[in-house]
């Protein structure tokens, strides 16, 4: 278990360490304040529609993750606020970022 400060670079390093593997990420939603869990991957390009984002995710302190389909959840691309990330589980290794 690793404790690190929640900032864009530390979160990005933890997610890049996944090297395309599936991971769990726990965070607090900005809109409702509820805790949320996403099982997803970085670097998924299959479902892109083309064009570019109308905003810069890094300048808004967001990480874009592809959430896998599960149950009634259709999956899709999600923008996660870095400052609200609680922890990330990658291949049995847990990265904790505090808060809660």
Tab-separated table of C-alpha atoms in Angstrom:
chain	number	residue	atom	x	y	z
A	1	UNK	CA	0.000	0.000	0.000
A	2	UNK	CA	1.422	3.355	-1.009
A	3	UNK	CA	0.267	6.723	0.313
A	4	UNK	CA	0.855	9.633	-2.000
A	5	UNK	CA	-0.319	13.186	-2.338
A	6	UNK	CA	-3.329	13.553	-4.655
A	7	UNK	CA	-2.121	15.503	-7.650
A	8	UNK	CA	-2.334	15.014	-11.377
A	9	UNK	CA	1.207	13.699	-11.826
A	10	UNK	CA	1.042	11.131	-8.983
A	11	UNK	CA	-2.336	9.798	-10.167
A	12	UNK	CA	-1.143	9.634	-13.768
A	13	UNK	CA	2.005	7.714	-12.686
A	14	UNK	CA	-0.126	5.183	-10.781
A	15	UNK	CA	-2.446	4.691	-13.762
A	16	UNK	CA	0.417	4.446	-16.252
A	17	UNK	CA	1.865	1.721	-14.002
A	18	UNK	CA	-1.211	-0.335	-14.934
A	19	UNK	CA	0.243	-0.612	-18.481
A	20	UNK	CA	-3.158	-1.136	-20.087
A	21	UNK	CA	-4.467	-3.470	-17.395
A	22	UNK	CA	-7.865	-3.132	-15.769
A	23	UNK	CA	-7.973	-1.223	-12.480
A	24	UNK	CA	-10.457	-0.020	-9.860
A	25	UNK	CA	-10.622	3.632	-8.952
A	26	UNK	CA	-12.600	5.065	-6.040
A	27	UNK	CA	-13.452	8.768	-6.000
A	28	UNK	CA	-15.992	11.354	-4.854
A	29	UNK	CA	-18.267	12.692	-7.609
A	30	UNK	CA	-18.136	16.485	-7.978
A	31	UNK	CA	-21.820	16.771	-8.856
A	32	UNK	CA	-23.379	14.826	-5.973
A	33	UNK	CA	-20.605	14.291	-3.436
A	34	UNK	CA	-21.253	10.538	-3.393
A	35	UNK	CA	-18.469	7.963	-3.441
A	36	UNK	CA	-18.176	6.090	-6.730
A	37	UNK	CA	-16.186	3.097	-7.971
A	38	UNK	CA	-15.155	2.627	-11.576
A	39	UNK	CA	-13.563	-0.472	-13.078
A	40	UNK	CA	-11.770	0.689	-16.179
A	41	UNK	CA	-8.693	1.113	-18.342
A	42	UNK	CA	-6.641	3.895	-19.845
A	43	UNK	CA	-5.857	4.145	-23.532
A	44	UNK	CA	-9.069	2.640	-24.947
A	45	UNK	CA	-9.605	4.151	-28.407
A	46	UNK	CA	-12.125	1.726	-29.909
A	47	UNK	CA	-15.264	3.731	-29.091
A	48	UNK	CA	-14.056	7.226	-29.991
A	49	UNK	CA	-16.396	9.071	-32.352
A	50	UNK	CA	-13.785	11.401	-33.819
A	51	UNK	CA	-13.096	15.052	-33.247
A	52	UNK	CA	-11.412	16.573	-30.232
A	53	UNK	CA	-12.486	17.496	-26.737
A	54	UNK	CA	-13.683	21.064	-26.337
A	55	UNK	CA	-11.671	21.353	-23.122
A	56	UNK	CA	-8.257	20.385	-21.789
A	57	UNK	CA	-8.736	17.665	-19.112
A	58	UNK	CA	-5.407	18.436	-17.434
A	59	UNK	CA	-6.251	22.130	-17.008
A	60	UNK	CA	-9.519	21.089	-15.296
A	61	UNK	CA	-7.628	18.491	-13.211
A	62	UNK	CA	-9.446	15.532	-14.819
A	63	UNK	CA	-8.288	12.056	-15.872
A	64	UNK	CA	-10.241	10.370	-18.694
A	65	UNK	CA	-10.864	6.654	-18.089
A	66	UNK	CA	-12.842	4.103	-20.092
A	67	UNK	CA	-15.311	2.438	-17.705
A	68	UNK	CA	-16.036	-1.204	-18.530
A	69	UNK	CA	-19.594	-2.412	-18.961
A	70	UNK	CA	-21.068	-4.213	-15.947
A	71	UNK	CA	-24.634	-5.144	-15.090
A	72	UNK	CA	-26.913	-2.254	-16.028
A	73	UNK	CA	-23.962	0.123	-16.383
A	74	UNK	CA	-23.353	0.735	-20.109
A	75	UNK	CA	-19.730	1.801	-19.620
A	76	UNK	CA	-18.057	4.531	-21.630
A	77	UNK	CA	-15.569	7.340	-21.202
A	78	UNK	CA	-15.602	9.115	-17.835
A	79	UNK	CA	-13.727	12.207	-16.650
A	80	UNK	CA	-12.619	11.752	-13.034
A	81	UNK	CA	-11.611	14.715	-10.837
A	82	UNK	CA	-8.062	14.050	-9.632
A	83	UNK	CA	-8.472	15.932	-6.343
A	84	UNK	CA	-11.365	13.626	-5.363
A	85	UNK	CA	-9.591	10.293	-5.956
A	86	UNK	CA	-9.503	8.163	-2.813
A	87	UNK	CA	-7.573	5.128	-4.037
A	88	UNK	CA	-6.645	3.055	-7.058
A	89	UNK	CA	-6.273	-0.745	-7.091
A	90	UNK	CA	-4.015	-2.036	-9.856
A	91	UNK	CA	-3.127	-5.727	-10.110
A	92	UNK	CA	-3.451	-6.271	-6.352
A	93	UNK	CA	-1.485	-3.136	-5.442
A	94	UNK	CA	-3.350	-0.333	-3.690
A	95	UNK	CA	-2.412	3.325	-4.158
A	96	UNK	CA	-4.059	5.521	-1.522
A	97	UNK	CA	-4.432	9.226	-2.052
A	98	UNK	CA	-6.133	10.175	1.204
A	99	UNK	CA	-9.257	12.274	1.805
A	100	UNK	CA	-12.470	10.712	3.112
